Coordinates of C-alpha atoms in Angstrom, one line a residue:
M197 CA 82.9 77.8 109.2
S198 CA 84.8 80.4 107.3
F199 CA 88.5 80.9 107.0
I200 CA 88.6 84.1 109.1
S201 CA 86.0 82.7 111.7
S202 CA 88.3 79.5 111.9
L203 CA 91.3 81.7 112.6
R204 CA 89.6 83.8 115.1
A205 CA 88.5 80.6 117.0
L206 CA 91.9 79.1 116.9
L207 CA 93.9 82.4 118.2
P208 CA 93.6 81.6 121.9
V209 CA 94.6 78.0 121.1
L210 CA 97.4 79.1 118.9
A211 CA 98.6 81.6 121.4
A212 CA 98.7 78.9 124.3
A213 CA 100.3 76.5 122.0
M214 CA 103.2 79.3 121.0
I215 CA 104.0 79.6 124.9
L216 CA 104.7 76.0 125.3
P217 CA 108.0 75.6 123.1
T218 CA 108.9 79.2 124.3
A219 CA 108.8 78.2 127.8
A220 CA 110.9 75.1 127.2
A221 CA 113.5 77.2 125.3
A222 CA 113.6 79.7 128.2
A223 CA 113.9 76.8 130.6
T224 CA 117.2 75.7 129.1
V225 CA 118.8 79.0 129.7
K226 CA 121.2 78.9 132.8
R227 CA 122.5 82.3 132.5
K228 CA 120.9 85.6 131.3
P229 CA 122.6 86.3 127.7
N230 CA 123.6 89.7 126.8
I231 CA 121.3 91.3 124.2
I232 CA 122.3 93.2 121.2
V233 CA 120.0 94.5 118.6
I234 CA 121.8 95.8 115.6
Y235 CA 119.3 97.9 113.6
A236 CA 120.3 98.9 110.2
D237 CA 118.8 102.1 108.6
D238 CA 117.0 101.6 105.0
L239 CA 118.7 98.2 104.4
G240 CA 116.8 96.2 102.0
Y241 CA 115.9 92.5 101.9
G242 CA 118.0 92.0 98.8
D243 CA 121.2 94.1 100.0
L244 CA 122.8 91.2 101.7
S245 CA 124.8 88.4 99.7
S246 CA 123.3 85.9 102.6
Y247 CA 119.9 87.0 101.1
G248 CA 120.8 86.7 97.5
A249 CA 122.8 89.7 96.5
T250 CA 125.5 89.0 93.9
T251 CA 126.6 92.5 92.9
I252 CA 127.7 93.3 96.5
R253 CA 129.4 91.0 99.2
T254 CA 128.7 91.0 102.9
P255 CA 130.8 88.4 104.3
N256 CA 130.7 89.3 108.1
I257 CA 126.9 89.4 108.1
D258 CA 127.1 86.1 106.2
R259 CA 129.2 84.5 109.0
L260 CA 126.6 85.6 111.4
A261 CA 123.6 84.2 109.5
E262 CA 125.8 80.9 109.3
S263 CA 126.1 80.8 113.2
G264 CA 122.4 81.3 113.6
T265 CA 118.9 81.5 112.1
R266 CA 118.1 83.6 108.9
F267 CA 114.6 84.7 108.6
V268 CA 112.9 85.1 105.1
N269 CA 109.5 86.6 106.4
A270 CA 110.5 89.0 109.0
H271 CA 109.0 92.4 108.9
A272 CA 109.7 96.0 110.2
P273 CA 106.6 97.3 111.8
S274 CA 106.4 100.0 109.5
A275 CA 107.8 101.1 105.8
T276 CA 109.6 104.2 107.6
C277 CA 111.9 104.6 110.5
T278 CA 110.4 106.5 113.6
P279 CA 107.2 104.2 113.5
S280 CA 109.3 101.0 113.3
R281 CA 111.5 102.0 116.3
Y282 CA 108.7 102.9 118.2
A283 CA 107.0 99.7 117.8
M284 CA 110.2 97.9 118.2
L285 CA 110.8 99.5 121.7
T286 CA 107.4 99.6 123.0
G287 CA 105.5 96.5 121.8
D288 CA 102.8 98.7 120.4
Y289 CA 101.9 99.3 116.6
A290 CA 103.0 102.9 116.1
W291 CA 99.7 103.7 114.2
R292 CA 97.8 103.3 117.5
A293 CA 99.5 106.5 118.6
S294 CA 99.3 110.0 117.5
G295 CA 102.4 111.7 115.9
T296 CA 104.1 108.5 115.2
Q297 CA 105.8 109.6 111.6
I298 CA 109.1 110.7 110.5
L299 CA 110.1 113.4 113.0
P300 CA 111.8 116.5 112.3
G301 CA 115.3 116.9 114.4
D302 CA 113.5 119.2 117.1
A303 CA 110.5 117.2 118.0
P304 CA 109.3 116.3 121.4
A305 CA 109.9 112.8 123.0
L306 CA 107.4 110.5 121.4
I307 CA 108.0 107.7 124.0
R308 CA 107.0 109.3 127.2
P309 CA 108.5 108.7 130.7
G310 CA 106.4 106.0 132.4
Q311 CA 105.7 104.2 129.3
F312 CA 106.5 100.5 129.3
T313 CA 109.6 99.8 126.9
L314 CA 111.8 97.0 125.9
P315 CA 114.8 98.7 128.0
L316 CA 112.8 99.4 130.9
M317 CA 111.8 95.6 130.9
L318 CA 115.2 94.4 130.5
K319 CA 116.4 96.9 133.3
N320 CA 113.9 95.4 135.7
A321 CA 115.4 92.0 134.9
G322 CA 118.8 93.3 136.0
Y323 CA 120.4 94.2 132.8
A324 CA 122.5 97.3 132.1
T325 CA 120.9 99.0 129.2
G326 CA 122.3 101.4 126.5
V327 CA 121.7 103.0 123.0
V328 CA 124.4 103.9 120.7
G329 CA 123.5 105.4 117.2
K330 CA 120.3 106.9 115.8
W331 CA 117.7 107.8 117.9
H332 CA 115.0 109.8 115.9
L333 CA 112.1 109.3 118.6
G334 CA 112.0 113.0 119.6
L335 CA 113.6 114.7 122.5
G336 CA 112.4 116.9 125.4
D337 CA 108.9 118.4 125.8
G338 CA 108.7 120.8 123.0
K339 CA 111.4 123.3 121.6
V340 CA 114.8 121.8 122.8
D341 CA 117.3 123.9 124.1
W342 CA 120.5 122.2 122.8
N343 CA 122.8 124.0 124.9
R344 CA 121.5 122.7 128.2
E345 CA 120.5 119.2 129.7
I346 CA 118.1 117.5 127.3
A347 CA 115.2 115.4 128.6
P348 CA 113.0 113.6 128.5
G349 CA 115.1 111.2 126.1
P350 CA 116.5 107.6 126.1
L351 CA 117.5 107.9 129.9
E352 CA 113.9 108.6 131.0
I353 CA 112.6 105.4 129.2
G354 CA 114.7 102.6 130.5
F355 CA 118.4 103.3 129.1
D356 CA 121.2 103.6 131.5
Y357 CA 123.5 105.1 128.9
G358 CA 123.0 106.9 125.5
F359 CA 125.4 108.2 122.8
F360 CA 123.2 108.9 119.9
M361 CA 122.0 111.3 116.9
P362 CA 119.0 113.2 117.8
A363 CA 117.4 112.3 114.5
T364 CA 118.9 111.3 111.1
L365 CA 121.9 112.0 109.1
D366 CA 120.1 114.3 106.9
R367 CA 118.5 116.4 109.6
V368 CA 119.9 119.0 111.9
P369 CA 121.3 119.3 114.5
T370 CA 124.4 117.2 113.2
V371 CA 125.7 116.8 116.7
L372 CA 125.8 113.8 119.1
I373 CA 124.3 113.6 122.6
E374 CA 125.9 111.7 125.4
N375 CA 123.2 111.0 127.9
R376 CA 121.5 114.4 128.2
R377 CA 124.3 116.7 126.8
V378 CA 125.7 117.7 123.4
V379 CA 128.9 116.2 123.1
N380 CA 132.0 118.8 122.6
L381 CA 129.7 121.8 122.7
D382 CA 131.4 125.2 123.2
P383 CA 129.4 127.4 125.4
A384 CA 130.5 130.4 123.6
D385 CA 129.0 129.0 120.4
P386 CA 125.3 127.9 121.4
I387 CA 123.3 126.0 119.0
R388 CA 120.0 127.2 117.3
V389 CA 117.7 125.0 115.3
D390 CA 114.6 125.9 113.4
Y391 CA 112.7 123.8 110.9
R392 CA 110.6 126.7 109.4
S393 CA 112.9 129.5 108.9
K394 CA 116.8 130.2 108.5
V395 CA 118.5 130.9 111.6
G396 CA 122.2 132.5 111.6
S397 CA 124.1 133.4 108.6
E398 CA 125.5 130.1 107.6
P399 CA 125.3 129.1 103.8
T400 CA 122.6 126.8 102.6
G401 CA 122.7 124.3 99.7
A402 CA 119.8 126.3 97.8
E403 CA 122.0 129.3 98.2
H404 CA 125.4 127.9 97.4
P405 CA 125.3 124.6 95.6
E406 CA 128.9 124.9 94.6
L407 CA 129.9 124.3 98.1
L408 CA 128.2 120.7 98.1
K409 CA 129.9 117.4 97.8
F410 CA 126.9 116.1 96.0
G411 CA 123.5 117.9 94.8
A412 CA 120.5 117.7 96.7
D413 CA 116.6 118.1 96.3
P414 CA 114.9 121.1 97.8
E415 CA 113.9 119.4 101.1
H416 CA 117.6 118.7 101.6
S417 CA 119.0 122.0 100.6
N418 CA 119.0 123.8 103.9
T419 CA 122.1 124.3 106.2
I420 CA 125.3 122.9 104.9
V421 CA 127.4 120.8 107.3
N422 CA 130.4 119.1 106.2
G423 CA 129.8 119.9 102.5
I424 CA 126.4 118.3 102.8
S425 CA 123.0 120.4 102.8
R426 CA 120.6 119.0 105.5
I427 CA 116.8 119.3 106.1
G428 CA 116.4 122.2 108.5
Y429 CA 118.4 125.1 109.6
M430 CA 121.1 125.3 112.2
T431 CA 123.7 127.5 113.5
G432 CA 126.3 127.3 116.2
G433 CA 127.9 124.3 117.6
K434 CA 130.6 124.0 115.3
A435 CA 132.9 122.2 117.5
A436 CA 130.3 119.5 118.4
R437 CA 129.2 118.7 114.7
W438 CA 130.0 115.2 113.4
S439 CA 132.1 114.2 110.6
D440 CA 130.1 112.0 108.4
E441 CA 132.9 110.2 107.1
G442 CA 134.3 109.4 110.7
L443 CA 130.7 108.8 112.3
T444 CA 130.6 105.0 111.8
D445 CA 134.0 104.5 113.5
Q446 CA 132.9 106.9 116.3
L447 CA 129.7 104.9 117.0
L448 CA 131.5 101.6 116.9
S449 CA 134.1 102.9 119.4
K450 CA 131.2 103.8 121.8
A451 CA 129.4 100.5 121.3
I452 CA 132.6 98.6 122.1
D453 CA 133.3 100.8 125.1
F454 CA 129.6 100.0 126.3
V455 CA 130.0 96.2 126.1
T456 CA 133.6 96.2 127.4
A457 CA 132.7 98.0 130.6
R458 CA 129.8 95.7 131.1
K459 CA 131.2 92.3 129.9
D460 CA 130.8 91.0 133.6
Q461 CA 127.0 91.5 133.7
P462 CA 124.1 91.0 131.5
F463 CA 123.7 94.0 129.3
F464 CA 121.3 95.2 126.4
L465 CA 122.7 97.2 123.6
Y466 CA 120.5 98.9 120.8
F467 CA 123.1 99.5 118.4
A468 CA 121.3 101.6 115.8
V469 CA 123.8 102.3 112.8
N470 CA 123.5 104.8 110.0
E471 CA 123.9 102.6 107.0
P472 CA 122.7 102.8 104.4
H473 CA 120.7 106.1 105.0
V474 CA 121.3 109.3 103.3
P475 CA 123.6 111.3 103.0
R476 CA 126.0 108.3 102.1
A477 CA 129.6 109.6 102.9
P478 CA 131.5 106.4 103.9
H479 CA 134.9 106.5 105.2
P480 CA 137.6 106.9 102.6
R481 CA 138.8 103.6 103.3
F482 CA 135.4 102.1 101.9
V483 CA 135.0 104.5 98.9
G484 CA 134.8 102.4 95.6
S485 CA 134.7 99.1 97.7
S486 CA 131.5 98.1 96.0
G487 CA 131.5 99.4 92.7
M488 CA 128.0 100.7 93.1
G489 CA 128.7 104.3 94.5
P490 CA 128.3 105.6 98.0
R491 CA 125.1 103.4 98.8
G492 CA 126.9 100.3 98.1
D493 CA 130.2 101.4 100.0
A494 CA 128.0 102.3 103.0
I495 CA 126.7 98.7 102.9
V496 CA 130.2 97.5 102.8
Q497 CA 131.0 99.9 105.8
F498 CA 128.2 98.4 107.6
D499 CA 129.3 94.8 107.0
W500 CA 132.7 95.7 108.2
T501 CA 131.3 97.4 111.4
V502 CA 129.4 94.0 112.2
G503 CA 132.7 92.1 111.8
A504 CA 134.8 94.3 113.9
F505 CA 132.2 94.3 116.7
M506 CA 131.8 90.6 116.5
Q507 CA 135.5 90.2 116.8
K508 CA 135.5 92.5 119.8
L509 CA 132.9 90.3 121.5
G510 CA 135.2 87.2 120.8
Q511 CA 138.2 89.1 122.4
L512 CA 136.1 90.0 125.3
G513 CA 135.3 86.2 125.7
I514 CA 131.5 87.0 125.5
A515 CA 130.6 86.1 122.2
D516 CA 129.0 82.7 123.3
D517 CA 127.0 84.6 126.0
T518 CA 125.4 87.0 123.6
L519 CA 122.1 86.9 121.7
I520 CA 122.3 89.1 118.6
I521 CA 119.3 90.2 116.4
L522 CA 120.5 91.9 113.2
S523 CA 117.8 93.7 110.9
S524 CA 116.5 97.1 109.5
D525 CA 114.0 99.6 110.5
N526 CA 112.3 99.5 106.8
G527 CA 112.9 98.5 103.3
P528 CA 115.5 100.1 100.9
I529 CA 115.4 103.3 98.9
L530 CA 118.0 104.3 96.1
F531 CA 117.5 108.1 95.6
D532 CA 116.3 109.7 98.9
G533 CA 117.2 113.3 98.3
Y534 CA 120.8 113.3 97.2
D535 CA 122.4 113.1 93.9
D536 CA 124.9 110.2 95.0
Q537 CA 124.3 107.9 91.8
A538 CA 122.6 105.1 93.9
V539 CA 120.2 104.8 90.9
E540 CA 122.6 105.0 88.0
R541 CA 125.1 102.6 89.6
A542 CA 122.6 100.0 91.1
G543 CA 123.1 97.9 87.8
N544 CA 121.4 94.6 88.2
H545 CA 121.4 94.8 92.0
K546 CA 117.8 94.7 93.5
P547 CA 117.7 96.0 97.0
S548 CA 114.2 94.6 97.8
G549 CA 115.1 91.1 96.4
P550 CA 112.1 89.7 94.9
Y551 CA 109.6 92.2 96.6
R552 CA 107.9 95.2 95.2
S553 CA 108.9 98.9 96.0
G554 CA 110.8 99.5 99.2
K555 CA 111.0 102.4 101.7
Y556 CA 107.7 104.3 102.3
S557 CA 105.7 101.5 100.6
I558 CA 103.0 99.3 101.9
Y559 CA 103.9 96.5 99.5
E560 CA 106.5 93.9 100.9
G561 CA 109.4 95.7 99.8
G562 CA 108.5 98.3 102.3
T563 CA 108.5 96.2 105.5
R564 CA 109.9 92.7 104.7
V565 CA 113.6 93.1 105.7
P566 CA 116.6 90.8 106.5
M567 CA 116.7 89.4 109.9
I568 CA 119.4 87.3 111.5
V569 CA 119.5 85.8 115.1
S570 CA 122.5 84.3 116.6
W571 CA 123.4 83.0 119.9
P572 CA 126.0 80.1 120.0
G573 CA 124.7 76.8 121.3
H574 CA 121.2 78.1 121.7
V575 CA 120.0 79.5 118.3
R576 CA 119.8 77.0 115.7
E577 CA 122.9 77.1 113.2
R578 CA 122.6 77.6 109.6
H579 CA 118.7 77.7 109.5
V580 CA 116.6 79.6 107.3
S581 CA 113.3 80.1 108.9
T582 CA 110.0 80.9 107.1
A583 CA 108.0 82.0 110.3
L584 CA 106.2 85.3 110.3
I585 CA 107.7 87.5 112.8
D586 CA 107.5 91.3 113.3
H587 CA 109.8 93.5 115.3
V588 CA 107.0 94.5 117.6
D589 CA 107.6 91.1 118.9
F590 CA 110.9 91.7 120.5
V591 CA 109.3 92.9 123.8
A592 CA 107.2 89.8 124.5
S593 CA 109.8 87.5 123.2
L594 CA 112.7 88.9 125.3
A595 CA 110.5 89.0 128.2
A596 CA 110.1 85.3 128.0
L597 CA 113.7 84.7 127.6
V598 CA 114.5 86.7 130.7
G599 CA 111.6 85.6 132.7
Q600 CA 109.8 88.8 133.0
K601 CA 106.0 89.2 133.0
L602 CA 104.5 92.0 130.8
P603 CA 101.8 94.4 132.4
R604 CA 98.4 93.8 131.0
D605 CA 98.1 97.1 129.3
A606 CA 101.5 97.1 127.9
A607 CA 103.0 95.9 124.4
V608 CA 99.5 95.5 123.3
D609 CA 100.6 94.1 119.8
S610 CA 103.8 91.9 120.8
F611 CA 103.6 88.2 120.6
D612 CA 105.8 85.7 122.3
M613 CA 108.0 84.5 119.3
L614 CA 110.9 83.1 121.3
A615 CA 110.9 79.8 120.0
P616 CA 110.7 80.8 116.2
L617 CA 113.4 83.3 117.2
M618 CA 115.6 80.6 118.5
G619 CA 115.1 78.6 115.4
Q620 CA 113.3 76.0 117.4
S621 CA 109.8 76.3 115.7
E622 CA 108.4 77.4 112.2
R623 CA 105.1 78.5 113.8
G624 CA 105.3 82.2 113.8
R625 CA 102.6 84.7 113.9
E626 CA 99.3 84.0 112.4
F627 CA 98.8 87.8 111.2
V628 CA 100.6 90.9 111.2
V629 CA 99.5 94.4 110.5
E630 CA 101.8 96.6 108.2
D631 CA 101.7 100.3 108.0
T632 CA 103.0 103.5 106.2
K633 CA 102.0 107.3 105.6
L634 CA 101.7 109.1 102.5
M635 CA 104.6 111.7 102.3
V636 CA 104.0 115.0 100.9
T637 CA 106.6 117.6 99.8
T638 CA 106.0 121.5 99.8
G639 CA 108.9 123.4 98.5
T640 CA 111.7 123.0 101.0
T641 CA 109.9 120.8 103.5
V642 CA 108.8 117.2 103.4
A643 CA 106.1 115.7 105.9
S644 CA 103.7 113.1 106.4
S645 CA 100.1 113.8 105.0
G646 CA 98.7 112.2 108.1
A647 CA 97.1 109.6 105.9
R648 CA 97.7 106.2 107.3
I649 CA 97.7 103.3 105.0
L650 CA 97.4 99.7 106.6
A651 CA 97.7 96.4 105.3
L652 CA 97.0 93.0 107.0
R653 CA 99.1 89.8 106.3
S654 CA 97.4 86.6 107.3
G655 CA 99.1 83.4 106.2
D656 CA 99.9 83.7 102.4
W657 CA 97.3 86.3 101.9
K658 CA 97.9 90.0 102.1
L659 CA 95.1 92.6 102.1
I660 CA 96.1 96.4 101.4
R661 CA 93.1 98.5 102.7
G662 CA 91.5 100.8 100.0
S663 CA 92.8 104.6 100.6
V664 CA 93.6 106.9 97.8
E665 CA 95.0 107.2 94.2
P666 CA 98.4 105.7 93.5
H667 CA 101.2 107.7 94.9
E668 CA 105.0 107.5 94.9
F669 CA 107.8 109.2 96.8
H670 CA 111.5 109.4 95.7
G671 CA 110.9 106.7 93.0
N672 CA 109.1 104.2 95.3
E673 CA 105.4 103.2 94.7
I674 CA 103.7 103.8 97.9
G675 CA 101.1 100.9 97.0
T676 CA 97.8 102.9 97.4
L677 CA 94.6 102.4 95.5
P678 CA 90.9 103.8 96.4
H679 CA 89.9 100.2 96.6
H680 CA 91.1 97.0 98.4
Q681 CA 93.9 95.0 97.2
L682 CA 94.4 91.3 97.7
Y683 CA 97.6 89.3 97.0
N684 CA 98.8 85.5 97.4
L685 CA 102.3 86.1 98.3
A686 CA 103.0 82.2 97.9
R687 CA 102.2 82.6 94.3
D688 CA 102.8 86.3 93.7
P689 CA 105.5 87.6 95.9
G690 CA 106.0 90.7 93.7
E691 CA 102.2 91.7 94.3
R692 CA 101.1 92.2 90.9
E693 CA 97.9 90.2 90.7
N694 CA 95.3 91.9 92.6
L695 CA 92.7 89.2 93.5
A696 CA 90.1 91.4 95.3
Q697 CA 87.6 91.4 92.6
K698 CA 88.1 87.5 92.2
M699 CA 87.7 86.7 95.7
P700 CA 85.4 89.3 97.3
D701 CA 84.4 87.2 100.2
L702 CA 88.0 86.7 101.3
T703 CA 88.6 90.2 100.7
A704 CA 85.7 91.4 102.8
R705 CA 86.6 89.1 105.7
L706 CA 90.2 89.9 105.8
A707 CA 89.1 93.8 105.8
A708 CA 86.7 93.3 108.6
M709 CA 89.5 91.6 110.5
L710 CA 91.8 94.4 110.0
D711 CA 89.2 96.9 111.1
K712 CA 88.6 94.8 114.3
L713 CA 92.2 94.9 115.0
E714 CA 92.5 98.5 114.8
R715 CA 89.2 99.0 116.7
D716 CA 90.1 96.5 119.6
G717 CA 93.2 98.7 120.7
R718 CA 95.3 95.5 121.0
S719 CA 96.2 92.3 119.0
A720 CA 98.2 90.3 121.3
P721 CA 96.7 87.6 123.6

């Protein structure tokens, strides 16, 4: 029997075997824990000192790793942000749905009311649920009126509370939303947003580069807010606009308020921090702290945020009752539209560690990310896990933890990985599908081309499906070729030796398996 045939035959057995240690793990839990997912933005595998970084130090995150399990084979579902967040919150690979790409700031809600989600599942289990930080999953049903109640959004898909940015730091509108309304909005100064043509008379980066804190490429040269030009055009809402330098403290304060108010009942917090996404404008107290420029300083700021948050959990007396998962939505990027010296000042620092490329890439640097899980007395301490895990597994794994059953037609790609998440087993996934999309720039806009690039991880093997000629975006190789690529990651973690021609049978079998997983509409048992 062939390797792939054997694997297919074993999948039902393996799936059943995975349930046993997970059920045992869940049975030992006497109280439902608080659950916090700390989701960094563009943080790479090599950006933390607990993952081998020597140029930059992250002592607070290192302490979190020492208190729990650190994963060396964990993956974001996609090499870009919106698809990863979609998959993490729904349990479905984003490439199964249409429109799951990096969204503009005025895009309609991608996760629709009625769709099964992680917060909805936990809400059904008795949890208070909240999101603080980056959203970037769309809002409303079309063209959003930012001056009225904004829905659907987080509150329509299972969150009780939300305090969030509509999209990203580099996209308008540069305002914060609490539940369904823009914070501090002056009705006499209404907001207008457009991603196609200029609105209002405010200066843009293209017109007035002398007003900028640092330069930007054409895509990031639209309306200037706080001395930084953004993607898209905006006018109005001046009292509601965030301060880039103060935003991290503001979000941390809201996250602390959420857990403080709910410390006596189980809660779930999706804490989606900004760092180290562009534009990188850390608080003055962190400027120069890394010696690597704004990107390094932003990582130091993120580490401080984690430390301050953990300290507050301790003060509230709930640290031992809280399961924390810290990870990143995709791999790293140095230059991503702004001239902030990230490339020039990187020195010997390798943001992706030993892996190739980073954000936007189908190579390992695009999706293999740091991931740390901690829960004192429950998650194995000071452990390094080699289990293959994907963020799409959070739905099924946490459902097992809190005793919730998943509907048959929901979380179709989410595997119950509670045992490895708890550090109790090294048996992770047998396979995972990775994805990205080609990015295309056209003058002052940037968008996906719609061409989806897929890869299959199966054990130590990785197949990248043949697609188009080589591309790169913002200095990162996308990893495309017109023909299949096959790599043995155990011997070649940098994906330099393409074995597809040397091993045509295995290449064909893995390609057929990927085709079937795509065709079947689900991969979970």
